[in-house]
Coordinates of C-alpha atoms in Angstrom, one line a residue:
Chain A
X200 CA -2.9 24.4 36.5
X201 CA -3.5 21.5 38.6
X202 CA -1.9 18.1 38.4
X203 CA -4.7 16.0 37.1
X204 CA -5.6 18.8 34.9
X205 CA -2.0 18.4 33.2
X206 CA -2.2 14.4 33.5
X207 CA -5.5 14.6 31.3
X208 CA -3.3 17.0 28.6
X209 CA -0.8 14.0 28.6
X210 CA -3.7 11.7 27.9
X211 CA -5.0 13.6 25.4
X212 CA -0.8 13.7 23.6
X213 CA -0.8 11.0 24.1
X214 CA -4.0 9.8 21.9
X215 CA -3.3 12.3 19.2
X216 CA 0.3 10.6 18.8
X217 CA -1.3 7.2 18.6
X218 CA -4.0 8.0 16.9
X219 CA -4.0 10.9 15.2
X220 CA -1.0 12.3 14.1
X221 CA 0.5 11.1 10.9
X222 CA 3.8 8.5 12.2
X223 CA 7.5 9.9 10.8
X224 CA 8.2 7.4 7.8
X225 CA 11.1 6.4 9.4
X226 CA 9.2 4.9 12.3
X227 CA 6.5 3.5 10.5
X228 CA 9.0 1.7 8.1
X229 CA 10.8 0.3 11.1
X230 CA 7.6 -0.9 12.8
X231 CA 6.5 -2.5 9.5
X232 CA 9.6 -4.6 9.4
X233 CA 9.0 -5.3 13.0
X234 CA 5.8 -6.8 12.5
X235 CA 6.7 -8.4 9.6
X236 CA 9.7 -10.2 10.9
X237 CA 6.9 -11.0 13.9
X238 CA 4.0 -12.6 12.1
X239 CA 7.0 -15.0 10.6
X240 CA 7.9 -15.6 13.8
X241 CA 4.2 -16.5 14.4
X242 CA 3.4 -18.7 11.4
X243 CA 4.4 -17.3 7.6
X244 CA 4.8 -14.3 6.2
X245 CA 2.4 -11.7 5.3
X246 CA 1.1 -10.7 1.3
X247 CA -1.5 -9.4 -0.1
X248 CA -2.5 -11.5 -2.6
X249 CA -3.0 -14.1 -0.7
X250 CA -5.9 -12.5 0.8
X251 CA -7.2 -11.1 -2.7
X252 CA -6.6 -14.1 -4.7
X253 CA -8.8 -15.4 -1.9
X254 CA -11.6 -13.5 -2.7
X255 CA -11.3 -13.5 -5.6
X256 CA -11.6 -17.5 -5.7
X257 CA -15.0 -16.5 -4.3
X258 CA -16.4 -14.0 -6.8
X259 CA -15.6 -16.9 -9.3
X260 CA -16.8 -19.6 -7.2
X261 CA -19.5 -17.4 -6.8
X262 CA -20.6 -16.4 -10.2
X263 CA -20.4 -20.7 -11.3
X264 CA -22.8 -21.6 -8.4
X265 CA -25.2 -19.1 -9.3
X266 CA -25.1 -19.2 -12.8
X267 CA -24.3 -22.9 -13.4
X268 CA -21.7 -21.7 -15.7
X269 CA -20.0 -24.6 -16.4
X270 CA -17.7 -23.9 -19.3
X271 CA -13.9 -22.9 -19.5
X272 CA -11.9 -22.0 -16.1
X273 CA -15.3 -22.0 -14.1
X274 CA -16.1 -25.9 -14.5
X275 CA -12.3 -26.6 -14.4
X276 CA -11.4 -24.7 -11.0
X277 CA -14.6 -23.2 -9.7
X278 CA -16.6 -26.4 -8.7
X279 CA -15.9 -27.1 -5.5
X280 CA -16.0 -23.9 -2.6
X281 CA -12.4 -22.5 -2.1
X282 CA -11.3 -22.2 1.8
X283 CA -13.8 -20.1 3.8
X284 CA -12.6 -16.3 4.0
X285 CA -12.1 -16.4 7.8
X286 CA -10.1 -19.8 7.4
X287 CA -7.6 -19.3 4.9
X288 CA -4.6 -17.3 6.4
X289 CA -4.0 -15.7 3.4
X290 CA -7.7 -14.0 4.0
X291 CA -7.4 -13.2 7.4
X292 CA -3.9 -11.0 7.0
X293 CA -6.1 -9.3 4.2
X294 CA -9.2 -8.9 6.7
X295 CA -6.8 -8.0 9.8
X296 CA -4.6 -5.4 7.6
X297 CA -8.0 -3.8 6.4
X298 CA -9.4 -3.9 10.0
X299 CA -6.6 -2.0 11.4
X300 CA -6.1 0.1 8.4
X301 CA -10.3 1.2 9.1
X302 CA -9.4 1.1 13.0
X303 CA -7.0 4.1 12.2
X304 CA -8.4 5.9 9.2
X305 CA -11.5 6.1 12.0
X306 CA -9.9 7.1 14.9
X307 CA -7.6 9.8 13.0
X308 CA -10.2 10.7 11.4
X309 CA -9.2 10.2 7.9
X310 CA -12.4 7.8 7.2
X311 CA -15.1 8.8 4.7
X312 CA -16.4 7.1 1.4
X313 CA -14.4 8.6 -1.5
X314 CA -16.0 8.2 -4.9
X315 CA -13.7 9.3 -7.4
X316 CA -14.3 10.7 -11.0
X317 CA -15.5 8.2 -13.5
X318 CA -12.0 8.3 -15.3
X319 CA -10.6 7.1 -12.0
X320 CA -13.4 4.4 -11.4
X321 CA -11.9 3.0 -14.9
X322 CA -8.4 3.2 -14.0
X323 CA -9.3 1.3 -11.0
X324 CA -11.1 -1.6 -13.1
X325 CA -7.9 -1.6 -15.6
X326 CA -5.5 -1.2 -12.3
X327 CA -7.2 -3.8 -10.8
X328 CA -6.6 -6.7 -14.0
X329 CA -2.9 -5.4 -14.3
X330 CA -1.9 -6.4 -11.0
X331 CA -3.3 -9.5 -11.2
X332 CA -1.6 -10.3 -13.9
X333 CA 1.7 -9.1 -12.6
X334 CA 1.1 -10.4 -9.5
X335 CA 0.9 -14.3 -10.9
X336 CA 4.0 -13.6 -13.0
X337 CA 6.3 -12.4 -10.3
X338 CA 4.9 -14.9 -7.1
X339 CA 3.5 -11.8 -5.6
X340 CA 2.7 -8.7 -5.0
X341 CA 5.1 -5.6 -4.3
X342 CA 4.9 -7.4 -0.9
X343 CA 5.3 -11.2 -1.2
X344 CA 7.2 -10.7 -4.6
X345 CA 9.4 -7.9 -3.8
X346 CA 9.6 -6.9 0.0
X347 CA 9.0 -10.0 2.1
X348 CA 11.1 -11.5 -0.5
X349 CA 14.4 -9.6 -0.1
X350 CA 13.6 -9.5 3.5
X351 CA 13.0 -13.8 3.2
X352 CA 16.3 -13.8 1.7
X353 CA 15.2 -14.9 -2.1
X354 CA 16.9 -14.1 -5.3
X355 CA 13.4 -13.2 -7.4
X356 CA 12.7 -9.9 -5.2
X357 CA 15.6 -8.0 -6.6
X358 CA 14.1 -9.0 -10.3
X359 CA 11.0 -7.8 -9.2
X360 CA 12.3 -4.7 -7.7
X361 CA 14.1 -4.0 -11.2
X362 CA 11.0 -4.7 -13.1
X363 CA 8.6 -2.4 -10.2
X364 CA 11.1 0.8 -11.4
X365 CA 10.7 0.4 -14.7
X366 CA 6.8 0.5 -14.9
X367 CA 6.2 3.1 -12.3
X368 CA 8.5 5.0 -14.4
X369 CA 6.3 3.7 -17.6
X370 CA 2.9 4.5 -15.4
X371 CA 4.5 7.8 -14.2
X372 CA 5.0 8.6 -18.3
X373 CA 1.4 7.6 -18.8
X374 CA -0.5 9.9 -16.5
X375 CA 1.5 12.8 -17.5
X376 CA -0.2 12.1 -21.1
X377 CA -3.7 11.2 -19.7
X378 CA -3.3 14.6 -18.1
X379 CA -2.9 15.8 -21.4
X380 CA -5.1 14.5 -24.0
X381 CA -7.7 12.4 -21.9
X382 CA -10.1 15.0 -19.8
X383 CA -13.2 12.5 -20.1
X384 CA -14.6 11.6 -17.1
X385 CA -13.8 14.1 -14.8
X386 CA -17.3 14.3 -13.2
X387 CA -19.0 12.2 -10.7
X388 CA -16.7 12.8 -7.5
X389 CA -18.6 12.7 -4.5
X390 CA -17.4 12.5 -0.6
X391 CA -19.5 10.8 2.1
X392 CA -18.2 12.2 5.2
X393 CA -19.3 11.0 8.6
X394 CA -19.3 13.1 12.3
X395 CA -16.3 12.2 13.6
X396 CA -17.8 10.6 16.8
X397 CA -19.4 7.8 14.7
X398 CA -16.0 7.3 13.3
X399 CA -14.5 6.8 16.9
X400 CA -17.9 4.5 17.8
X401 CA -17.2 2.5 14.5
X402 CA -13.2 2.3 15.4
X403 CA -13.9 1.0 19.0
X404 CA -16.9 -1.6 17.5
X405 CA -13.8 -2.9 15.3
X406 CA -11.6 -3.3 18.0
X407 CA -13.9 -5.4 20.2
X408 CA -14.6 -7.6 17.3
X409 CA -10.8 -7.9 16.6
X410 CA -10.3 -8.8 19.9
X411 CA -13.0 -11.2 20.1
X412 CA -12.4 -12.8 16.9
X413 CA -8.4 -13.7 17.9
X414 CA -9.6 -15.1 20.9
X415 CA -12.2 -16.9 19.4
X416 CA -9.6 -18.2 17.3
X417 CA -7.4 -19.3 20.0
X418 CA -9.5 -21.6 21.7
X419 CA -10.1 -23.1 17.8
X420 CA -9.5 -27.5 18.2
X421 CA -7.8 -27.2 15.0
X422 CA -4.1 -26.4 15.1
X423 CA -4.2 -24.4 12.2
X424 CA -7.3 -22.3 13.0
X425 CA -5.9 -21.5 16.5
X426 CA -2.8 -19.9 14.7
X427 CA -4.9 -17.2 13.0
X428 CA -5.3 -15.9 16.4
X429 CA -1.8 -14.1 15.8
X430 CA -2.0 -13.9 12.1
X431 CA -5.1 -11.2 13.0
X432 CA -3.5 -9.1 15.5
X433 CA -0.3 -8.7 13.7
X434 CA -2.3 -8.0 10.4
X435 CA -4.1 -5.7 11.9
X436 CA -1.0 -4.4 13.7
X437 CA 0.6 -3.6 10.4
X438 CA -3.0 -2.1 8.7
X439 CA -2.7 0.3 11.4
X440 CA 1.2 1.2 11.1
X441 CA 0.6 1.8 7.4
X442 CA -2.4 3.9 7.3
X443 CA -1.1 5.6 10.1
X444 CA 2.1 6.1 8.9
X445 CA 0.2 6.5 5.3
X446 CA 3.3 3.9 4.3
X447 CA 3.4 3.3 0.7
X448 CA 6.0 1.1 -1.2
X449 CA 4.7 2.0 -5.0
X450 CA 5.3 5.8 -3.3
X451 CA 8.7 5.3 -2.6
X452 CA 9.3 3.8 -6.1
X453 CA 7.8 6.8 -7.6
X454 CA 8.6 9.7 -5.5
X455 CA 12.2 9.8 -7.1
X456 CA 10.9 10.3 -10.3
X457 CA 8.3 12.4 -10.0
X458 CA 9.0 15.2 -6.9
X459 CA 12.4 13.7 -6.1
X460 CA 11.3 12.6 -2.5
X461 CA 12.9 10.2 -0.9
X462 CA 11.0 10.2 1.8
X463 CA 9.3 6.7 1.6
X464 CA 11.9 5.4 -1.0
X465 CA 14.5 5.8 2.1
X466 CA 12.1 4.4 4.7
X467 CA 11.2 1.5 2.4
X468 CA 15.4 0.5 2.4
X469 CA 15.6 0.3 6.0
X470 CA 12.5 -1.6 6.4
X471 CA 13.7 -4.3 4.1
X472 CA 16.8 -4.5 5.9
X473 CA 15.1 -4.9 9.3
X474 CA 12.9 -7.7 7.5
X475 CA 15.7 -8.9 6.0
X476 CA 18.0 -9.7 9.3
X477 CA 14.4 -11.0 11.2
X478 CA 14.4 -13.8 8.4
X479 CA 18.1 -14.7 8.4
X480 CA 17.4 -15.4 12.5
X481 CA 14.6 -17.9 11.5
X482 CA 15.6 -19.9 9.3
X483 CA 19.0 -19.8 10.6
X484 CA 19.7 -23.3 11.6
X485 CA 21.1 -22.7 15.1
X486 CA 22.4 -25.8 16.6
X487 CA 21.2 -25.0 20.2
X488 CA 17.9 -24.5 19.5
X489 CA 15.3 -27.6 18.6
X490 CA 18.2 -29.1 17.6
X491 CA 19.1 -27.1 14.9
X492 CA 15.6 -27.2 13.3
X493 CA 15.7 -23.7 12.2
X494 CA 11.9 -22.0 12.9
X495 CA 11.1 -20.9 9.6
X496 CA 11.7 -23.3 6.5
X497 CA 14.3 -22.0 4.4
X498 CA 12.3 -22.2 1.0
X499 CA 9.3 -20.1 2.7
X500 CA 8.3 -17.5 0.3
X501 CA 11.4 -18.3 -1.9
X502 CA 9.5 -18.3 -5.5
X503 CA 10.4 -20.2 -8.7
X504 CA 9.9 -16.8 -10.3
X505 CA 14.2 -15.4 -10.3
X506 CA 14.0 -14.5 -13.8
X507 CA 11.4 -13.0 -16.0
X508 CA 8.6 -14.2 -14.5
X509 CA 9.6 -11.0 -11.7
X510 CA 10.6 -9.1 -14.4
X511 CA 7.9 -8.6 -16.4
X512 CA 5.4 -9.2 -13.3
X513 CA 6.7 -6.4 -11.7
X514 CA 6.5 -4.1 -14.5
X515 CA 3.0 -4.8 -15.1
X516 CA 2.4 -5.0 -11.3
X517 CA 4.1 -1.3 -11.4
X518 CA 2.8 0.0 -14.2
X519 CA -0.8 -1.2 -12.5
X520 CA -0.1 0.2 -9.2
X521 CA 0.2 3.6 -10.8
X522 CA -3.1 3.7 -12.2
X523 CA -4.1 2.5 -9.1
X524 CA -2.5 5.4 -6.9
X525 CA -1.8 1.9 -4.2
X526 CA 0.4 -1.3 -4.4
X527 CA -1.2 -4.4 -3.0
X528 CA -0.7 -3.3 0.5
X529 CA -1.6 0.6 -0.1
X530 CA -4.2 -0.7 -2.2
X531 CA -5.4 -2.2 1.2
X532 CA -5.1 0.0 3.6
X533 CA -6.9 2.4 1.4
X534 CA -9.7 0.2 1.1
X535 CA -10.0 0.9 4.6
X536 CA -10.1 4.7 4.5
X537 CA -13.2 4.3 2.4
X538 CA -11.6 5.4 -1.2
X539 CA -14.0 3.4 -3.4
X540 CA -11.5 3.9 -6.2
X541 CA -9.2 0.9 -4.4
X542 CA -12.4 -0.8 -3.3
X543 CA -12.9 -1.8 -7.5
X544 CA -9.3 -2.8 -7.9
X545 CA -9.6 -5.3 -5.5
X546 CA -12.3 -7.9 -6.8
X547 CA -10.7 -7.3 -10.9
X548 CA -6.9 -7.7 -9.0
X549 CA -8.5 -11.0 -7.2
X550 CA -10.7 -12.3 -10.2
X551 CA -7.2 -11.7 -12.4
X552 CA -4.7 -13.4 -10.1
X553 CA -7.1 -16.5 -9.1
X554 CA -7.9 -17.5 -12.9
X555 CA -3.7 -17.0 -13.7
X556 CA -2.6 -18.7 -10.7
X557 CA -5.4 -21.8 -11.5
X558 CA -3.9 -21.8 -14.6
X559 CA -0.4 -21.7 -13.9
X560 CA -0.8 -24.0 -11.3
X561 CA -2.4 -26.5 -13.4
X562 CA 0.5 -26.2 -16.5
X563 CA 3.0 -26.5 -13.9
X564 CA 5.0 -23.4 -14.9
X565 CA 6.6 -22.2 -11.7
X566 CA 7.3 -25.9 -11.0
X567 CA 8.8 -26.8 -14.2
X568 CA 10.9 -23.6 -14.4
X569 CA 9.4 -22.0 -17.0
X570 CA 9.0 -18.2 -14.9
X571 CA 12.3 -18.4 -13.8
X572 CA 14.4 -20.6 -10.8
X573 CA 13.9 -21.0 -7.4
X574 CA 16.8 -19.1 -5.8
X575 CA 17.5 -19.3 -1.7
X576 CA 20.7 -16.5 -1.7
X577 CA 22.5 -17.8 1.7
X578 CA 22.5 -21.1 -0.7
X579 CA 24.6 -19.0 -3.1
X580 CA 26.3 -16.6 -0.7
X581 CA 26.0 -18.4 2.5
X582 CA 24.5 -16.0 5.3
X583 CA 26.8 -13.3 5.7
X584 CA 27.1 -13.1 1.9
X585 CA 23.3 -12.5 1.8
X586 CA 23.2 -10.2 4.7
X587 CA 25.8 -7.5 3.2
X588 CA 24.7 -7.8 -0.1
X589 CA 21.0 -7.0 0.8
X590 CA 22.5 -4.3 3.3
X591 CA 24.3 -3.1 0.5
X592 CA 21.8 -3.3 -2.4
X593 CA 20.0 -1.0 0.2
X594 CA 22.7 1.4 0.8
X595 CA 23.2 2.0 -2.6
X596 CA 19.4 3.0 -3.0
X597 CA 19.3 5.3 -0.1
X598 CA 22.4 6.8 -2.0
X599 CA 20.8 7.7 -5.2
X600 CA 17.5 8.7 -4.1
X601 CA 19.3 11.0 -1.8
X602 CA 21.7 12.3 -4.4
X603 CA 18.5 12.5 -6.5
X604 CA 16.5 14.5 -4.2
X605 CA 19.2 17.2 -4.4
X606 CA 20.1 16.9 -8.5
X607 CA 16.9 15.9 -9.3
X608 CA 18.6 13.3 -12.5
X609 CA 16.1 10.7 -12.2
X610 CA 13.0 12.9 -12.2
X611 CA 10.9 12.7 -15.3
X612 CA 9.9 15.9 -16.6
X613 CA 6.1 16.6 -17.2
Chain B
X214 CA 3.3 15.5 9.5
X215 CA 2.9 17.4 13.0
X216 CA 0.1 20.0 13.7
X217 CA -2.1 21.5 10.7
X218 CA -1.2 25.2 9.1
X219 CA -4.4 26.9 8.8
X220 CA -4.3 29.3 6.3
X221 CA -5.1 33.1 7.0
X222 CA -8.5 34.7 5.7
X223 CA -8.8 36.7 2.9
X224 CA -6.7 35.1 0.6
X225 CA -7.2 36.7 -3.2
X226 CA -7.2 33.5 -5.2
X227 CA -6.3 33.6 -9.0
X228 CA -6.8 30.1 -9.8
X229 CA -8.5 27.4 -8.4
X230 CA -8.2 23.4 -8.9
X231 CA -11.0 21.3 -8.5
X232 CA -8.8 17.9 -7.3
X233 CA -11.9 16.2 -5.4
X234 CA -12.5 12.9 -5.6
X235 CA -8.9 12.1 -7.0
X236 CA -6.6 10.0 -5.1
X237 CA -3.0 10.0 -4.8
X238 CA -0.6 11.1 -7.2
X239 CA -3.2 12.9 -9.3
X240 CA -4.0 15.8 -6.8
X241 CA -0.3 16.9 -6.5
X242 CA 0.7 16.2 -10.5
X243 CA -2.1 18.5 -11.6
X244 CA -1.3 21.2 -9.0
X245 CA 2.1 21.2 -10.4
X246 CA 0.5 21.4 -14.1
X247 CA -1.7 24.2 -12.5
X248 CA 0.9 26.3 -11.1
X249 CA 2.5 26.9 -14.4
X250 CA -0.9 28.6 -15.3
X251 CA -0.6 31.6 -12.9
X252 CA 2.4 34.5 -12.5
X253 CA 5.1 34.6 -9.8
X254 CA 3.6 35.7 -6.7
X255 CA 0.0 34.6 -7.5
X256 CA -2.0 32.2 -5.0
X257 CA -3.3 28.8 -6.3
X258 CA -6.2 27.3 -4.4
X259 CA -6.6 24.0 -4.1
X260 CA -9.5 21.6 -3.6
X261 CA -9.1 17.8 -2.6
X262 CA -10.7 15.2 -0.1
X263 CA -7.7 12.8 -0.5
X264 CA -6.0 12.5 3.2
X265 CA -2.5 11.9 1.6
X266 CA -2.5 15.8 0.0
X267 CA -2.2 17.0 3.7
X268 CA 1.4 15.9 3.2
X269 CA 2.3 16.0 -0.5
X270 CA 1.0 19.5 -1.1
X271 CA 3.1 21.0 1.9
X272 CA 6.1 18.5 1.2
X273 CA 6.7 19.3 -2.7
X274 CA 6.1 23.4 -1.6
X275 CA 8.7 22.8 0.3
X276 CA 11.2 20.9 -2.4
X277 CA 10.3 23.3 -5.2
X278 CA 10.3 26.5 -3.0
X279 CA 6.8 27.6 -3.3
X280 CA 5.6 29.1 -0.5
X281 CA 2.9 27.1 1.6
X282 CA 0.1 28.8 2.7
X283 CA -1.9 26.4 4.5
X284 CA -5.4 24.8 4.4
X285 CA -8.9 25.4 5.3
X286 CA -11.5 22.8 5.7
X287 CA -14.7 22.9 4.3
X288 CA -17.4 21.0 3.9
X289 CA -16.4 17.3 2.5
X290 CA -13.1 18.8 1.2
X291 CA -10.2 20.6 1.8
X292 CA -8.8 23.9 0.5
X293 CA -5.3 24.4 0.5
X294 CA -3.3 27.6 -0.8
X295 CA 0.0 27.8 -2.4
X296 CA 1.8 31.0 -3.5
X297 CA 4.2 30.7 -6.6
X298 CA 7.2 31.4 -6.1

């Protein structure tokens, strides 16, 4: 074999590991806390909501300008235009995590349009209002209410987390009924599928216009607009990871209780933890640097939700993300390997969440207390308390879904 | 998961599962209901266009010591094979 003939086989690895190949979990959990620690670094942390609570302000927005509804929530919150989707930061994590999510589910070839069964198309609609509803309650989704908030150091991410097990639990009891008694709707499925070089044509269009878009935002006059320059590479960054990696937090809830895989639940741990140490550097106040100005504000994504607010949000938010086969990130990244199923949850999720939050927002309830306290654990525990008892919490759950996967206790019997 | 196990020709199939269209869990829960229908021994046959089975399927084989058999691809959708243990 000659030499350039085995340089273009190393080429060719080498794509196929980038790009094709599904990543280890434990790699793709590590790389997701990377990133995440990263884009705070950057600016804020990531969510999903923030993008879909977005859109959803639009649908609503929407629907009032057209209609001239005027009554109830619509004349009260829905008169003016909510921030453009390619200006609010909240949107562009959403539009970046979807790009790179599409970016790889082309390139690996994973892309087509999925319609599911008209059952499922429901189960996405109810999904879809579920989370949003359990989203506003616990200041978040599975990601801004439960993982970036353990990994930002704040008190209302374990609650959520306690709540999240008990309604994938409660979800994982309901489908084994629906299999059962409910066989409506099976019909309708149908799979667009696409040659796979148009899939690599569309993957390389969306990486030009990523590429162009955060440079486009760089050279923005506004402060704020040149920072989504970073905001939509590391987005996309993560989108890519996690579709890649096919990274799913509401799968490492369930696993344990369904198969007794650990898998995810395992790579999940760690990946807080990474997350976790990231945010204690930033908002660390080290005296040498700035002048002990630490770069991330202490309070960031620290939510007035540590008590049942997270509770019951995450339950709902659980039991929601069950029906939806997809958290609010997998519910994303799906989107982007065409699974029209996850395409529904998202407007009923955003429409959901924006009319809460409005709501909420307007009665003061996170402010006044009334979903729980605001809770910023180094303030309780000091750093290193925070540190070992997140390490720890961790540990502990790597412990019992491992001594799960091999006793098989926790699994919930069909 | 690394390279794909194709699975050999001529399988004789005694029950087959229509999962397209379903996304995950719903393709792996009713495999599991669907492998209580057929005898030790038997193969199940499995159809599904959701990406995610490519590892579930082979992964919960695996835990529950069914014997994977592989997958085929056809049209739109995959076929995958599992023999009962």
């Amino acid at each position: 074999m000659s030499e350039e003939s085995i340089f273009t086989n190393k080429v060719k690895d080498l794509y196929k590991i980038l790009c094709q190949t599904e990543w280890n979990a434990t790699v793709a959990g590590i790389l997701v806390g990377l990133f995440s620690v990263l884009i705070m670094a950057w600016w804020r942390p990531w969510g999903a909501v923030g993008a879909i609570r977005n859109w959803g302000d639009w649908i609503l927005y929407g629907i009032a300008h057209f209609s001239g509804a005027e009554w109830g929530f619509f004349g009260e919150f829905y008169d003016e235009a909510p921030k453009g989707i390619l200006m609010n930061s909240g949107s562009v994590i959403g539009i970046g995590f979807v790009a790179g999510a599409f970016l790889s589910a082309c390139l690996g070839n994973d892309f087509a349009i999925r319609i599911p069964p008209v059952l499922e198309m429901c189960k996405g609609i109810v999904a879809g209002i579920l989370m949003g509803i359990g989203s506003t309650l616990a200041g978040g989704c599975n990601v801004g209410g439960m993982y970036n908030a353990i990994g930002n150091l704040a008190a209302n991410g374990f609650t959520m987390w306690a709540g999240l097990v008990a309604g994938v639990i409660l979800g994982l009891k309901y489908i084994y009924w629906e299999m059962e008694h409910i066989s409506w709707g099976s019909g309708g499925a149908r799979t667009i599928d696409f040659p796979y070089a148009v899939k690599v044509i569309l993957g390389i269009i969306t990486l030009a216009v990523l590429i162009w878009g955060a440079n486009k935002y760089a050279v923005a006059d506004s402060d704020y607009v040149a920072s989504l320059c970073g905001i939509l590479v590391i987005s996309a960054a993560l989108g890519y990871t996690m579709q890649r990696g096919r990274w799913c937090m509401v799968q490492g809830f369930r696993e344990p209780h369904m198969t007794g895989d650990c898998t995810l639940a395992k790579s999940v741990a760690l990946s807080i933890a990474v997350v976790a140490v990231g945010a204690a550097v930033l908002k660390y106040e080290v005296p040498m640097r700035a002048d002990g100005e630490p770069v991330l504000a202490t309070i960031n994504y620290v939510r007035g939700t540590f008590g049942w607010g997270s509770i019951v949000g995450g339950f709902i938010f659980g039991f929601g993300a069950m029906l939806a086969g997809g958290c609010g990130s997998g519910t994303l990244w799906r989107v982007g390997e065409g699974q029209i199923k996850l395409w529904l949850v998202v407007p009923f999720f955003g429409i959901t969440n924006s009319i809460m939050t409005n709501y909420f927002r307007d009665m003061e309830l996170e402010a006044s207390g009334k979903l729980g306290s605001y809770v910023y654990l180094p303030d309780v525990l000091g750093y290193t308390g925070t540190i070992i008892l997140i390490c720890a919490i961790m540990a502990l759950w790597y412990l019992v879904v491992t001594w799960n996967e091999d006793s098989g206790k926790l699994i919930v019997e069909m | 998961m690394s390279d794909i196990k194709q699975a050999p020709d001529g399988l004789e199939v005694a029950r087959t599962l229509d999962a397209k269209g379903l996304s995950c869990p719903m393709p792996l829960l009713r495999t599991k209901k669907e492998i209580e229908k057929i005898n030790s021994g038997e193969i199940l046959e499995v159809l599904g266009t959701d990406p995610g089975s490519r590892n579930d399927i082979p992964g919960w084989c695996s835990r529950s010591g069914h014997e994977y058999l592989g997958e085929k691809e056809d049209s739109g959708f995959i076929r995958f094979y599992v023999k009962k243990k």
